[in-house]
Amino acid sequence: EHAMTIARLTDAERDAALASLPGWTLREDGLAICRTFRFADFAQAFAFMTRVAIVAEKADHHPEWFNVYNRVEVTLTTHDADGLSKRDVALAREMDGFA
Ligand code: H2B
C-alpha cells in the first residue's frame, strides 16, 4: 500500500488518450501502453533514455523499458493505480517530444 493513490483512467479516458497518442498501443491486458522507439544508433537511444530518466525521476513516475542498441521498447503503467493513469499519458507525451 502506498500513501499516495492515483486514479485509474476510465475506459473512455483511456480510449481518448490512446487516440491522441499515435504510435502507442494498449497492452493486451489493458493495463499499460507500449511503444517501440528506434534511433540512429546506441548513442541516440541512450541520450533519449537519459532525458526521459530525468523527467521520470522528477515526476516520480518511471518507465519499464528494454534497450538493445538503437531500439527502446517502452511500457508505461501506474503500479499505484493497478493500470493506466494520467501520469502514463503525460510521460508518453514527454517521450514523444524527446524522440
Ligand atoms: N512509477 C510508475 N510507473 N508507477 C507507479 O505507481 C510508481 C512509479 N510509483 N514510481 C512510485 C514510483 C512510488 O512507488 C513511489 C513510492 O513514489
PDB file of N, CA and C and ligand atoms in Angstrom:
ATOM      1  N   GLU A   1       0.850  -1.206   0.000  1.00  0.00           N
ATOM      2  CA  GLU A   1       0.000   0.000   0.000  1.00  0.00           C
ATOM      3  C   GLU A   1       0.876   1.242   0.000  1.00  0.00           C
ATOM      4  N   HIS A   2       0.454   2.222  -0.765  1.00  0.00           N
ATOM      5  CA  HIS A   2       1.196   3.472  -0.848  1.00  0.00           C
ATOM      6  C   HIS A   2       0.412   4.587  -0.180  1.00  0.00           C
ATOM      7  N   ALA A   3       1.126   5.529   0.354  1.00  0.00           N
ATOM      8  CA  ALA A   3       0.486   6.684   0.979  1.00  0.00           C
ATOM      9  C   ALA A   3      -0.313   7.468  -0.063  1.00  0.00           C
ATOM     10  N   MET A   4       0.227   7.514  -1.285  1.00  0.00           N
ATOM     11  CA  MET A   4      -0.422   8.307  -2.319  1.00  0.00           C
ATOM     12  C   MET A   4      -1.164   7.378  -3.285  1.00  0.00           C
ATOM     13  N   THR A   5      -2.391   7.755  -3.597  1.00  0.00           N
ATOM     14  CA  THR A   5      -3.119   6.987  -4.597  1.00  0.00           C
ATOM     15  C   THR A   5      -3.384   7.886  -5.797  1.00  0.00           C
ATOM     16  N   ILE A   6      -3.491   7.264  -6.930  1.00  0.00           N
ATOM     17  CA  ILE A   6      -3.731   7.988  -8.172  1.00  0.00           C
ATOM     18  C   ILE A   6      -4.841   7.273  -8.904  1.00  0.00           C
ATOM     19  N   ALA A   7      -5.752   8.028  -9.468  1.00  0.00           N
ATOM     20  CA  ALA A   7      -6.930   7.426 -10.091  1.00  0.00           C
ATOM     21  C   ALA A   7      -6.571   6.704 -11.380  1.00  0.00           C
ATOM     22  N   ARG A   8      -7.190   5.563 -11.564  1.00  0.00           N
ATOM     23  CA  ARG A   8      -7.066   4.828 -12.813  1.00  0.00           C
ATOM     24  C   ARG A   8      -7.971   5.497 -13.844  1.00  0.00           C
ATOM     25  N   LEU A   9      -7.520   5.550 -15.087  1.00  0.00           N
ATOM     26  CA  LEU A   9      -8.344   6.125 -16.148  1.00  0.00           C
ATOM     27  C   LEU A   9      -9.594   5.283 -16.355  1.00  0.00           C
ATOM     28  N   THR A  10     -10.694   5.949 -16.674  1.00  0.00           N
ATOM     29  CA  THR A  10     -11.881   5.210 -17.098  1.00  0.00           C
ATOM     30  C   THR A  10     -11.634   4.655 -18.499  1.00  0.00           C
ATOM     31  N   ASP A  11     -12.461   3.752 -18.946  1.00  0.00           N
ATOM     32  CA  ASP A  11     -12.316   3.199 -20.295  1.00  0.00           C
ATOM     33  C   ASP A  11     -12.390   4.312 -21.334  1.00  0.00           C
ATOM     34  N   ALA A  12     -13.288   5.261 -21.131  1.00  0.00           N
ATOM     35  CA  ALA A  12     -13.436   6.365 -22.093  1.00  0.00           C
ATOM     36  C   ALA A  12     -12.197   7.253 -22.086  1.00  0.00           C
ATOM     37  N   GLU A  13     -11.661   7.527 -20.912  1.00  0.00           N
ATOM     38  CA  GLU A  13     -10.436   8.337 -20.810  1.00  0.00           C
ATOM     39  C   GLU A  13      -9.261   7.608 -21.462  1.00  0.00           C
ATOM     40  N   ARG A  14      -9.196   6.320 -21.253  1.00  0.00           N
ATOM     41  CA  ARG A  14      -8.127   5.519 -21.836  1.00  0.00           C
ATOM     42  C   ARG A  14      -8.218   5.547 -23.363  1.00  0.00           C
ATOM     43  N   ASP A  15      -9.413   5.374 -23.897  1.00  0.00           N
ATOM     44  CA  ASP A  15      -9.589   5.372 -25.346  1.00  0.00           C
ATOM     45  C   ASP A  15      -9.233   6.724 -25.948  1.00  0.00           C
ATOM     46  N   ALA A  16      -9.650   7.802 -25.274  1.00  0.00           N
ATOM     47  CA  ALA A  16      -9.338   9.148 -25.767  1.00  0.00           C
ATOM     48  C   ALA A  16      -7.832   9.392 -25.735  1.00  0.00           C
ATOM     49  N   ALA A  17      -7.187   8.933 -24.670  1.00  0.00           N
ATOM     50  CA  ALA A  17      -5.735   9.114 -24.561  1.00  0.00           C
ATOM     51  C   ALA A  17      -5.021   8.375 -25.686  1.00  0.00           C
ATOM     52  N   LEU A  18      -5.418   7.137 -25.918  1.00  0.00           N
ATOM     53  CA  LEU A  18      -4.779   6.345 -26.974  1.00  0.00           C
ATOM     54  C   LEU A  18      -4.975   6.970 -28.347  1.00  0.00           C
ATOM     55  N   ALA A  19      -6.165   7.513 -28.574  1.00  0.00           N
ATOM     56  CA  ALA A  19      -6.445   8.145 -29.862  1.00  0.00           C
ATOM     57  C   ALA A  19      -5.543   9.352 -30.081  1.00  0.00           C
ATOM     58  N   SER A  20      -5.093   9.958 -28.995  1.00  0.00           N
ATOM     59  CA  SER A  20      -4.243  11.149 -29.093  1.00  0.00           C
ATOM     60  C   SER A  20      -2.755  10.802 -29.030  1.00  0.00           C
ATOM     61  N   LEU A  21      -2.438   9.521 -28.965  1.00  0.00           N
ATOM     62  CA  LEU A  21      -1.041   9.082 -28.872  1.00  0.00           C
ATOM     63  C   LEU A  21      -0.705   8.095 -29.995  1.00  0.00           C
ATOM     64  N   PRO A  22      -0.578   8.595 -31.232  1.00  0.00           N
ATOM     65  CA  PRO A  22      -0.228   7.699 -32.331  1.00  0.00           C
ATOM     66  C   PRO A  22       1.116   7.030 -32.057  1.00  0.00           C
ATOM     67  N   GLY A  23       1.211   5.766 -32.371  1.00  0.00           N
ATOM     68  CA  GLY A  23       2.443   5.031 -32.109  1.00  0.00           C
ATOM     69  C   GLY A  23       2.374   4.201 -30.843  1.00  0.00           C
ATOM     70  N   TRP A  24       1.485   4.584 -29.936  1.00  0.00           N
ATOM     71  CA  TRP A  24       1.331   3.828 -28.691  1.00  0.00           C
ATOM     72  C   TRP A  24       0.169   2.842 -28.842  1.00  0.00           C
ATOM     73  N   THR A  25       0.340   1.682 -28.259  1.00  0.00           N
ATOM     74  CA  THR A  25      -0.716   0.668 -28.305  1.00  0.00           C
ATOM     75  C   THR A  25      -1.061   0.234 -26.883  1.00  0.00           C
ATOM     76  N   LEU A  26      -2.255  -0.254 -26.740  1.00  0.00           N
ATOM     77  CA  LEU A  26      -2.696  -0.765 -25.446  1.00  0.00           C
ATOM     78  C   LEU A  26      -2.172  -2.190 -25.290  1.00  0.00           C
ATOM     79  N   ARG A  27      -1.555  -2.469 -24.161  1.00  0.00           N
ATOM     80  CA  ARG A  27      -1.134  -3.849 -23.899  1.00  0.00           C
ATOM     81  C   ARG A  27      -2.365  -4.747 -23.828  1.00  0.00           C
ATOM     82  N   GLU A  28      -2.162  -6.016 -24.128  1.00  0.00           N
ATOM     83  CA  GLU A  28      -3.306  -6.930 -24.255  1.00  0.00           C
ATOM     84  C   GLU A  28      -4.190  -6.965 -23.021  1.00  0.00           C
ATOM     85  N   ASP A  29      -3.582  -6.794 -21.854  1.00  0.00           N
ATOM     86  CA  ASP A  29      -4.382  -6.831 -20.621  1.00  0.00           C
ATOM     87  C   ASP A  29      -5.059  -5.493 -20.324  1.00  0.00           C
ATOM     88  N   GLY A  30      -4.790  -4.490 -21.161  1.00  0.00           N
ATOM     89  CA  GLY A  30      -5.457  -3.198 -20.998  1.00  0.00           C
ATOM     90  C   GLY A  30      -4.907  -2.340 -19.873  1.00  0.00           C
ATOM     91  N   LEU A  31      -3.822  -2.790 -19.238  1.00  0.00           N
ATOM     92  CA  LEU A  31      -3.327  -2.103 -18.047  1.00  0.00           C
ATOM     93  C   LEU A  31      -2.099  -1.242 -18.308  1.00  0.00           C
ATOM     94  N   ALA A  32      -1.649  -1.208 -19.572  1.00  0.00           N
ATOM     95  CA  ALA A  32      -0.428  -0.470 -19.891  1.00  0.00           C
ATOM     96  C   ALA A  32      -0.457  -0.038 -21.342  1.00  0.00           C
ATOM     97  N   ILE A  33       0.367   0.977 -21.660  1.00  0.00           N
ATOM     98  CA  ILE A  33       0.564   1.358 -23.060  1.00  0.00           C
ATOM     99  C   ILE A  33       2.021   1.110 -23.430  1.00  0.00           C
ATOM    100  N   CYS A  34       2.227   0.807 -24.712  1.00  0.00           N
ATOM    101  CA  CYS A  34       3.541   0.385 -25.172  1.00  0.00           C
ATOM    102  C   CYS A  34       3.922   1.103 -26.459  1.00  0.00           C
ATOM    103  N   ARG A  35       5.201   1.371 -26.606  1.00  0.00           N
ATOM    104  CA  ARG A  35       5.714   1.902 -27.866  1.00  0.00           C
ATOM    105  C   ARG A  35       7.171   1.506 -28.018  1.00  0.00           C
ATOM    106  N   THR A  36       7.566   1.200 -29.249  1.00  0.00           N
ATOM    107  CA  THR A  36       8.973   0.950 -29.549  1.00  0.00           C
ATOM    108  C   THR A  36       9.536   2.149 -30.291  1.00  0.00           C
ATOM    109  N   PHE A  37      10.600   2.734 -29.744  1.00  0.00           N
ATOM    110  CA  PHE A  37      11.307   3.848 -30.382  1.00  0.00           C
ATOM    111  C   PHE A  37      12.574   3.303 -31.043  1.00  0.00           C
ATOM    112  N   ARG A  38      12.852   3.806 -32.246  1.00  0.00           N
ATOM    113  CA  ARG A  38      14.101   3.423 -32.923  1.00  0.00           C
ATOM    114  C   ARG A  38      14.910   4.667 -33.239  1.00  0.00           C
ATOM    115  N   PHE A  39      16.220   4.572 -33.044  1.00  0.00           N
ATOM    116  CA  PHE A  39      17.126   5.702 -33.230  1.00  0.00           C
ATOM    117  C   PHE A  39      18.225   5.304 -34.214  1.00  0.00           C
ATOM    118  N   ALA A  40      19.078   6.282 -34.526  1.00  0.00           N
ATOM    119  CA  ALA A  40      20.144   6.012 -35.495  1.00  0.00           C
ATOM    120  C   ALA A  40      21.149   5.008 -34.944  1.00  0.00           C
ATOM    121  N   ASP A  41      21.394   5.098 -33.649  1.00  0.00           N
ATOM    122  CA  ASP A  41      22.433   4.255 -33.055  1.00  0.00           C
ATOM    123  C   ASP A  41      22.231   4.216 -31.538  1.00  0.00           C
ATOM    124  N   PHE A  42      23.127   3.548 -30.858  1.00  0.00           N
ATOM    125  CA  PHE A  42      23.015   3.409 -29.402  1.00  0.00           C
ATOM    126  C   PHE A  42      23.146   4.753 -28.690  1.00  0.00           C
ATOM    127  N   ALA A  43      24.044   5.603 -29.180  1.00  0.00           N
ATOM    128  CA  ALA A  43      24.249   6.896 -28.521  1.00  0.00           C
ATOM    129  C   ALA A  43      22.956   7.704 -28.511  1.00  0.00           C
ATOM    130  N   GLN A  44      22.237   7.697 -29.630  1.00  0.00           N
ATOM    131  CA  GLN A  44      20.973   8.432 -29.707  1.00  0.00           C
ATOM    132  C   GLN A  44      19.913   7.798 -28.802  1.00  0.00           C
ATOM    133  N   ALA A  45      19.869   6.483 -28.796  1.00  0.00           N
ATOM    134  CA  ALA A  45      18.894   5.781 -27.950  1.00  0.00           C
ATOM    135  C   ALA A  45      19.169   6.078 -26.477  1.00  0.00           C
ATOM    136  N   PHE A  46      20.433   6.045 -26.106  1.00  0.00           N
ATOM    137  CA  PHE A  46      20.746   6.242 -24.691  1.00  0.00           C
ATOM    138  C   PHE A  46      20.590   7.699 -24.280  1.00  0.00           C
ATOM    139  N   ALA A  47      20.842   8.616 -25.214  1.00  0.00           N
ATOM    140  CA  ALA A  47      20.596  10.039 -24.921  1.00  0.00           C
ATOM    141  C   ALA A  47      19.107  10.257 -24.644  1.00  0.00           C
ATOM    142  N   PHE A  48      18.260   9.632 -25.445  1.00  0.00           N
ATOM    143  CA  PHE A  48      16.812   9.679 -25.207  1.00  0.00           C
ATOM    144  C   PHE A  48      16.479   9.133 -23.826  1.00  0.00           C
ATOM    145  N   MET A  49      17.028   7.993 -23.497  1.00  0.00           N
ATOM    146  CA  MET A  49      16.739   7.377 -22.200  1.00  0.00           C
ATOM    147  C   MET A  49      17.195   8.276 -21.055  1.00  0.00           C
ATOM    148  N   THR A  50      18.303   8.952 -21.254  1.00  0.00           N
ATOM    149  CA  THR A  50      18.812   9.855 -20.217  1.00  0.00           C
ATOM    150  C   THR A  50      17.864  11.023 -20.005  1.00  0.00           C
ATOM    151  N   ARG A  51      17.376  11.613 -21.086  1.00  0.00           N
ATOM    152  CA  ARG A  51      16.421  12.729 -20.962  1.00  0.00           C
ATOM    153  C   ARG A  51      15.140  12.255 -20.278  1.00  0.00           C
ATOM    154  N   VAL A  52      14.666  11.090 -20.681  1.00  0.00           N
ATOM    155  CA  VAL A  52      13.444  10.559 -20.081  1.00  0.00           C
ATOM    156  C   VAL A  52      13.665  10.268 -18.597  1.00  0.00           C
ATOM    157  N   ALA A  53      14.825   9.721 -18.287  1.00  0.00           N
ATOM    158  CA  ALA A  53      15.105   9.360 -16.889  1.00  0.00           C
ATOM    159  C   ALA A  53      15.025  10.578 -15.980  1.00  0.00           C
ATOM    160  N   ILE A  54      15.488  11.721 -16.473  1.00  0.00           N
ATOM    161  CA  ILE A  54      15.497  12.930 -15.643  1.00  0.00           C
ATOM    162  C   ILE A  54      14.071  13.399 -15.358  1.00  0.00           C
ATOM    163  N   VAL A  55      13.212  13.416 -16.367  1.00  0.00           N
ATOM    164  CA  VAL A  55      11.834  13.862 -16.113  1.00  0.00           C
ATOM    165  C   VAL A  55      11.057  12.802 -15.332  1.00  0.00           C
ATOM    166  N   ALA A  56      11.371  11.541 -15.561  1.00  0.00           N
ATOM    167  CA  ALA A  56      10.684  10.462 -14.839  1.00  0.00           C
ATOM    168  C   ALA A  56      10.997  10.535 -13.350  1.00  0.00           C
ATOM    169  N   GLU A  57      12.243  10.773 -13.051  1.00  0.00           N
ATOM    170  CA  GLU A  57      12.633  10.859 -11.643  1.00  0.00           C
ATOM    171  C   GLU A  57      12.004  12.088 -10.987  1.00  0.00           C
ATOM    172  N   LYS A  58      11.978  13.193 -11.731  1.00  0.00           N
ATOM    173  CA  LYS A  58      11.387  14.423 -11.198  1.00  0.00           C
ATOM    174  C   LYS A  58       9.901  14.217 -10.900  1.00  0.00           C
ATOM    175  N   ALA A  59       9.215  13.463 -11.771  1.00  0.00           N
ATOM    176  CA  ALA A  59       7.780  13.213 -11.615  1.00  0.00           C
ATOM    177  C   ALA A  59       7.498  12.020 -10.707  1.00  0.00           C
ATOM    178  N   ASP A  60       8.543  11.312 -10.297  1.00  0.00           N
ATOM    179  CA  ASP A  60       8.390  10.072  -9.536  1.00  0.00           C
ATOM    180  C   ASP A  60       7.454   9.111 -10.272  1.00  0.00           C
ATOM    181  N   HIS A  61       7.656   9.029 -11.580  1.00  0.00           N
ATOM    182  CA  HIS A  61       6.872   8.101 -12.399  1.00  0.00           C
ATOM    183  C   HIS A  61       7.810   7.493 -13.429  1.00  0.00           C
ATOM    184  N   HIS A  62       8.008   6.197 -13.344  1.00  0.00           N
ATOM    185  CA  HIS A  62       9.135   5.566 -14.022  1.00  0.00           C
ATOM    186  C   HIS A  62       8.697   4.568 -15.082  1.00  0.00           C
ATOM    187  N   PRO A  63       9.367   4.578 -16.209  1.00  0.00           N
ATOM    188  CA  PRO A  63       9.012   3.652 -17.285  1.00  0.00           C
ATOM    189  C   PRO A  63       9.558   2.243 -17.032  1.00  0.00           C
ATOM    190  N   GLU A  64       8.923   1.269 -17.634  1.00  0.00           N
ATOM    191  CA  GLU A  64       9.518  -0.048 -17.816  1.00  0.00           C
ATOM    192  C   GLU A  64      10.040  -0.021 -19.237  1.00  0.00           C
ATOM    193  N   TRP A  65      11.287  -0.375 -19.429  1.00  0.00           N
ATOM    194  CA  TRP A  65      11.831  -0.307 -20.782  1.00  0.00           C
ATOM    195  C   TRP A  65      12.946  -1.303 -20.984  1.00  0.00           C
ATOM    196  N   PHE A  66      13.205  -1.548 -22.273  1.00  0.00           N
ATOM    197  CA  PHE A  66      14.171  -2.556 -22.685  1.00  0.00           C
ATOM    198  C   PHE A  66      14.913  -1.987 -23.881  1.00  0.00           C
ATOM    199  N   ASN A  67      16.230  -1.934 -23.773  1.00  0.00           N
ATOM    200  CA  ASN A  67      17.046  -1.344 -24.828  1.00  0.00           C
ATOM    201  C   ASN A  67      17.982  -2.378 -25.437  1.00  0.00           C
ATOM    202  N   VAL A  68      17.978  -2.448 -26.757  1.00  0.00           N
ATOM    203  CA  VAL A  68      19.021  -3.163 -27.477  1.00  0.00           C
ATOM    204  C   VAL A  68      19.512  -2.239 -28.588  1.00  0.00           C
ATOM    205  N   TYR A  69      20.781  -1.839 -28.515  1.00  0.00           N
ATOM    206  CA  TYR A  69      21.422  -0.957 -29.495  1.00  0.00           C
ATOM    207  C   TYR A  69      20.590   0.307 -29.751  1.00  0.00           C
ATOM    208  N   ASN A  70      19.900   0.371 -30.881  1.00  0.00           N
ATOM    209  CA  ASN A  70      19.195   1.616 -31.232  1.00  0.00           C
ATOM    210  C   ASN A  70      17.708   1.557 -30.930  1.00  0.00           C
ATOM    211  N   ARG A  71      17.265   0.513 -30.274  1.00  0.00           N
ATOM    212  CA  ARG A  71      15.831   0.294 -30.042  1.00  0.00           C
ATOM    213  C   ARG A  71      15.518   0.413 -28.547  1.00  0.00           C
ATOM    214  N   VAL A  72      14.420   1.112 -28.244  1.00  0.00           N
ATOM    215  CA  VAL A  72      13.965   1.207 -26.854  1.00  0.00           C
ATOM    216  C   VAL A  72      12.487   0.824 -26.827  1.00  0.00           C
ATOM    217  N   GLU A  73      12.197  -0.287 -26.198  1.00  0.00           N
ATOM    218  CA  GLU A  73      10.813  -0.745 -26.040  1.00  0.00           C
ATOM    219  C   GLU A  73      10.304  -0.258 -24.691  1.00  0.00           C
ATOM    220  N   VAL A  74       9.210   0.491 -24.727  1.00  0.00           N
ATOM    221  CA  VAL A  74       8.720   1.149 -23.509  1.00  0.00           C
ATOM    222  C   VAL A  74       7.333   0.615 -23.138  1.00  0.00           C
ATOM    223  N   THR A  75       7.137   0.369 -21.857  1.00  0.00           N
ATOM    224  CA  THR A  75       5.816   0.059 -21.305  1.00  0.00           C
ATOM    225  C   THR A  75       5.543   1.043 -20.175  1.00  0.00           C
ATOM    226  N   LEU A  76       4.385   1.683 -20.250  1.00  0.00           N
ATOM    227  CA  LEU A  76       4.002   2.627 -19.195  1.00  0.00           C
ATOM    228  C   LEU A  76       2.741   2.132 -18.498  1.00  0.00           C
ATOM    229  N   THR A  77       2.811   2.072 -17.191  1.00  0.00           N
ATOM    230  CA  THR A  77       1.675   1.708 -16.364  1.00  0.00           C
ATOM    231  C   THR A  77       1.875   2.362 -15.007  1.00  0.00           C
ATOM    232  N   THR A  78       0.814   2.463 -14.257  1.00  0.00           N
ATOM    233  CA  THR A  78       0.910   3.070 -12.924  1.00  0.00           C
ATOM    234  C   THR A  78       0.639   1.996 -11.888  1.00  0.00           C
ATOM    235  N   HIS A  79       1.695   1.556 -11.258  1.00  0.00           N
ATOM    236  CA  HIS A  79       1.552   0.455 -10.300  1.00  0.00           C
ATOM    237  C   HIS A  79       0.599   0.845  -9.170  1.00  0.00           C
ATOM    238  N   ASP A  80       0.683   2.116  -8.784  1.00  0.00           N
ATOM    239  CA  ASP A  80      -0.161   2.583  -7.676  1.00  0.00           C
ATOM    240  C   ASP A  80      -1.643   2.620  -8.047  1.00  0.00           C
ATOM    241  N   ALA A  81      -1.952   2.541  -9.341  1.00  0.00           N
ATOM    242  CA  ALA A  81      -3.350   2.569  -9.782  1.00  0.00           C
ATOM    243  C   ALA A  81      -3.778   1.209 -10.340  1.00  0.00           C
ATOM    244  N   ASP A  82      -2.858   0.245 -10.349  1.00  0.00           N
ATOM    245  CA  ASP A  82      -3.128  -1.062 -10.950  1.00  0.00           C
ATOM    246  C   ASP A  82      -3.627  -0.903 -12.396  1.00  0.00           C
ATOM    247  N   GLY A  83      -3.052   0.020 -13.112  1.00  0.00           N
ATOM    248  CA  GLY A  83      -3.450   0.230 -14.510  1.00  0.00           C
ATOM    249  C   GLY A  83      -2.968   1.583 -14.980  1.00  0.00           C
ATOM    250  N   LEU A  84      -3.696   2.129 -15.944  1.00  0.00           N
ATOM    251  CA  LEU A  84      -3.282   3.395 -16.549  1.00  0.00           C
ATOM    252  C   LEU A  84      -3.801   4.587 -15.769  1.00  0.00           C
ATOM    253  N   SER A  85      -2.951   5.606 -15.675  1.00  0.00           N
ATOM    254  CA  SER A  85      -3.370   6.881 -15.090  1.00  0.00           C
ATOM    255  C   SER A  85      -2.904   8.006 -16.001  1.00  0.00           C
ATOM    256  N   LYS A  86      -3.279   9.232 -15.648  1.00  0.00           N
ATOM    257  CA  LYS A  86      -2.870  10.384 -16.453  1.00  0.00           C
ATOM    258  C   LYS A  86      -1.354  10.535 -16.454  1.00  0.00           C
ATOM    259  N   ARG A  87      -0.684   9.974 -15.450  1.00  0.00           N
ATOM    260  CA  ARG A  87       0.787  10.063 -15.420  1.00  0.00           C
ATOM    261  C   ARG A  87       1.416   9.310 -16.583  1.00  0.00           C
ATOM    262  N   ASP A  88       0.804   8.214 -16.985  1.00  0.00           N
ATOM    263  CA  ASP A  88       1.330   7.462 -18.133  1.00  0.00           C
ATOM    264  C   ASP A  88       1.162   8.265 -19.416  1.00  0.00           C
ATOM    265  N   VAL A  89       0.027   8.908 -19.529  1.00  0.00           N
ATOM    266  CA  VAL A  89      -0.234   9.725 -20.719  1.00  0.00           C
ATOM    267  C   VAL A  89       0.754  10.887 -20.771  1.00  0.00           C
ATOM    268  N   ALA A  90       0.983  11.522 -19.631  1.00  0.00           N
ATOM    269  CA  ALA A  90       1.919  12.657 -19.579  1.00  0.00           C
ATOM    270  C   ALA A  90       3.332  12.210 -19.933  1.00  0.00           C
ATOM    271  N   LEU A  91       3.752  11.075 -19.387  1.00  0.00           N
ATOM    272  CA  LEU A  91       5.114  10.603 -19.674  1.00  0.00           C
ATOM    273  C   LEU A  91       5.232  10.187 -21.139  1.00  0.00           C
ATOM    274  N   ALA A  92       4.197   9.572 -21.680  1.00  0.00           N
ATOM    275  CA  ALA A  92       4.219   9.196 -23.107  1.00  0.00           C
ATOM    276  C   ALA A  92       4.407  10.431 -23.976  1.00  0.00           C
ATOM    277  N   ARG A  93       3.714  11.501 -23.649  1.00  0.00           N
ATOM    278  CA  ARG A  93       3.847  12.739 -24.445  1.00  0.00           C
ATOM    279  C   ARG A  93       5.254  13.306 -24.324  1.00  0.00           C
ATOM    280  N   GLU A  94       5.818  13.256 -23.134  1.00  0.00           N
ATOM    281  CA  GLU A  94       7.187  13.769 -22.974  1.00  0.00           C
ATOM    282  C   GLU A  94       8.156  12.913 -23.773  1.00  0.00           C
ATOM    283  N   MET A  95       7.954  11.603 -23.750  1.00  0.00           N
ATOM    284  CA  MET A  95       8.840  10.719 -24.523  1.00  0.00           C
ATOM    285  C   MET A  95       8.744  11.018 -26.006  1.00  0.00           C
ATOM    286  N   ASP A  96       7.524  11.202 -26.482  1.00  0.00           N
ATOM    287  CA  ASP A  96       7.327  11.524 -27.906  1.00  0.00           C
ATOM    288  C   ASP A  96       8.060  12.822 -28.251  1.00  0.00           C
ATOM    289  N   GLY A  97       8.018  13.781 -27.324  1.00  0.00           N
ATOM    290  CA  GLY A  97       8.686  15.051 -27.563  1.00  0.00           C
ATOM    291  C   GLY A  97      10.201  14.929 -27.637  1.00  0.00           C
ATOM    292  N   PHE A  98      10.763  13.976 -26.907  1.00  0.00           N
ATOM    293  CA  PHE A  98      12.217  13.779 -26.899  1.00  0.00           C
ATOM    294  C   PHE A  98      12.679  12.944 -28.088  1.00  0.00           C
ATOM    295  N   ALA A  99      11.800  12.134 -28.628  1.00  0.00           N
ATOM    296  CA  ALA A  99      12.227  11.162 -29.665  1.00  0.00           C
ATOM    297  C   ALA A  99      12.442  11.854 -31.015  1.00  0.00           C
TER     298      ALA A  99
HETATM  299  N1  H2B B   1       6.252   4.547 -11.405  1.00  0.00           N
HETATM  300  C1  H2B B   1       5.212   4.021 -12.029  1.00  0.00           C
HETATM  301  N2  H2B B   1       5.263   3.791 -13.345  1.00  0.00           N
HETATM  302  N3  H2B B   1       4.099   3.717 -11.355  1.00  0.00           N
HETATM  303  C2  H2B B   1       3.988   3.927 -10.041  1.00  0.00           C
HETATM  304  O1  H2B B   1       2.938   3.633  -9.467  1.00  0.00           O
HETATM  305  C3  H2B B   1       5.089   4.496  -9.364  1.00  0.00           C
HETATM  306  C4  H2B B   1       6.245   4.784 -10.095  1.00  0.00           C
HETATM  307  N4  H2B B   1       5.019   4.750  -8.060  1.00  0.00           N
HETATM  308  N5  H2B B   1       7.327   5.265  -9.480  1.00  0.00           N
HETATM  309  C5  H2B B   1       6.031   5.488  -7.359  1.00  0.00           C
HETATM  310  C6  H2B B   1       7.394   5.359  -8.030  1.00  0.00           C
HETATM  311  C7  H2B B   1       6.027   5.004  -5.931  1.00  0.00           C
HETATM  312  O2  H2B B   1       6.365   3.645  -5.854  1.00  0.00           O
HETATM  313  C8  H2B B   1       6.963   5.777  -5.015  1.00  0.00           C
HETATM  314  C9  H2B B   1       6.900   5.265  -3.611  1.00  0.00           C
HETATM  315  O3  H2B B   1       6.583   7.125  -5.069  1.00  0.00           O
END
